[in-house]
Amino acid sequence: MTPPPSGPVCAGASQYASYPTFSSYVRARGPVLLRTARSLTANPCDAEDLLQTALAKTFVAWERIEDHRALDGYVRRALLNTRTSQWRKRKVDEFACEELPEPAGVPEPDPAERQVLHDAMWRAVLKLPERQRQMVVLRYYEDLSEAQTAEVLGVSVGTVKSAVSRALGKLREDPELTPVR
C-alpha cells in the first residue's frame, strides 16, 4: 500500500489514518475472535475464513463505528450474521461426515497382474515380423501418428495402416494374450 500523500487532506486520506488502528485491533483481539469463530463452525479452516470475512466487513465500516470500545460485539455480530448467511446459502445435498465415501467404480487391477499382462504383451510384440514390430512400437508405445510413423520409417501412410492392421490381428490371435474368463 502506498503512503498517503503529504500536504492538504485529500479524499481517501482517512482510510490510511484508520488502517493502523484497525491492524492493531486485529493483532490484539484476533485470537479471541478466532475462538468465537471456531465455536460457530466445525472446521478450523472454515473458522479462519469466517473471521476473515467478518473482519473485512468491520474494516469497511470502521469509520462509521462510533464506540470503539464495543468493537468485539460488532465483530461477533458480523461473525454470526456471516455464518447465518452461509448456512442459508448452503446446498441441501451437502452433509458433513467424518470420512469421505469411496467412489463407486471399477477397482484398480492388481499391479502384479498388470505387470504380467505388460510382459505378455511385450513377448507377443517381439514375435511380430521386424517391420510390423517397428510400426506397432512407433504407433502405440511411442504414440506417434500414422503420418509420423510413415515419415520415420520412410514408407507411405497406407503401408503403415495395413501393416499395423495385420500386426494387431496377429496380436489378437496370440494365445498368451487371451483374457482370463
Coordinates of C-alpha atoms in Angstrom, one line a residue, residues 40-138:
L40 CA -19.6 -21.3 15.2
T41 CA -18.1 -23.8 12.8
A42 CA -16.9 -27.4 13.0
N43 CA -13.9 -26.9 10.8
P44 CA -10.9 -24.8 11.9
C45 CA -10.2 -23.7 8.3
D46 CA -13.8 -22.6 7.9
A47 CA -13.5 -20.6 11.2
E48 CA -10.5 -18.7 9.8
D49 CA -12.4 -17.9 6.7
L50 CA -15.4 -16.8 8.7
L51 CA -13.3 -14.5 10.8
Q52 CA -11.5 -13.1 7.8
T53 CA -14.9 -12.2 6.2
A54 CA -16.2 -10.6 9.4
L55 CA -13.0 -8.6 9.8
A56 CA -13.3 -7.4 6.2
K57 CA -16.8 -6.2 6.9
T58 CA -15.6 -4.5 10.0
F59 CA -12.8 -2.7 8.1
V60 CA -15.3 -1.4 5.6
A61 CA -17.4 0.0 8.4
W62 CA -14.5 1.1 10.6
E63 CA -15.1 4.9 10.1
R64 CA -18.8 4.5 10.9
I65 CA -18.3 2.7 14.2
E66 CA -18.7 5.4 16.9
D67 CA -17.8 3.5 20.1
H68 CA -14.6 1.6 19.5
R69 CA -14.9 0.0 23.0
A70 CA -17.8 -2.1 21.5
L71 CA -15.8 -3.5 18.6
D72 CA -15.8 -7.0 19.9
G73 CA -19.6 -7.0 19.9
Y74 CA -19.6 -5.6 16.4
V75 CA -17.3 -8.2 15.1
R76 CA -19.2 -11.0 16.9
R77 CA -22.4 -9.8 15.3
A78 CA -20.7 -9.8 11.9
L79 CA -19.5 -13.4 12.6
L80 CA -23.0 -14.5 13.5
N81 CA -24.6 -12.8 10.5
T82 CA -22.0 -14.1 8.1
R83 CA -22.3 -17.7 9.5
T84 CA -26.1 -17.5 9.2
S85 CA -25.9 -16.3 5.6
Q86 CA -23.5 -19.1 4.8
W87 CA -25.8 -21.6 6.5
R88 CA -28.8 -20.3 4.5
K89 CA -27.0 -20.5 1.2
R90 CA -25.6 -24.0 1.8
K91 CA -26.7 -26.6 -0.6
V92 CA -29.3 -29.1 0.7
D93 CA -27.3 -32.1 -0.6
E94 CA -24.2 -31.1 1.4
F95 CA -23.6 -33.2 4.5
A96 CA -20.6 -33.1 6.9
C97 CA -19.2 -36.5 7.6
E98 CA -16.0 -38.0 9.2
E99 CA -14.9 -39.9 6.2
L100 CA -15.2 -39.3 2.5
P101 CA -17.2 -42.0 0.7
E102 CA -15.3 -44.2 -1.6
P103 CA -16.1 -43.6 -5.3
A104 CA -18.1 -46.3 -6.8
G105 CA -16.5 -47.8 -9.9
V106 CA -14.2 -50.4 -11.2
P107 CA -11.5 -51.4 -8.6
E108 CA -7.9 -50.8 -9.7
P109 CA -6.3 -54.0 -11.1
D110 CA -3.5 -55.7 -9.1
P111 CA -0.1 -54.2 -10.0
A112 CA 1.3 -57.7 -10.3
E113 CA -1.5 -58.7 -12.8
R114 CA -0.8 -55.5 -14.8
Q115 CA 2.9 -56.4 -15.0
V116 CA 2.1 -60.0 -16.1
L117 CA -0.1 -58.6 -18.9
H118 CA 2.6 -56.0 -19.8
D119 CA 5.2 -58.7 -20.1
A120 CA 2.9 -61.0 -22.1
M121 CA 2.1 -58.1 -24.5
W122 CA 5.8 -57.3 -25.0
R123 CA 6.6 -61.0 -25.7
A124 CA 3.8 -61.1 -28.3
V125 CA 5.1 -57.9 -29.9
L126 CA 8.6 -59.4 -30.1
K127 CA 7.1 -62.4 -32.1
L128 CA 5.9 -60.0 -34.9
P129 CA 8.0 -59.6 -38.0
E130 CA 10.5 -56.7 -37.7
R131 CA 8.7 -54.2 -39.9
Q132 CA 5.4 -54.7 -38.2
R133 CA 7.0 -54.6 -34.8
Q134 CA 8.7 -51.3 -35.6
M135 CA 5.3 -49.8 -36.7
V136 CA 3.5 -51.1 -33.6
V137 CA 6.2 -49.8 -31.3
L138 CA 6.2 -46.4 -33.0

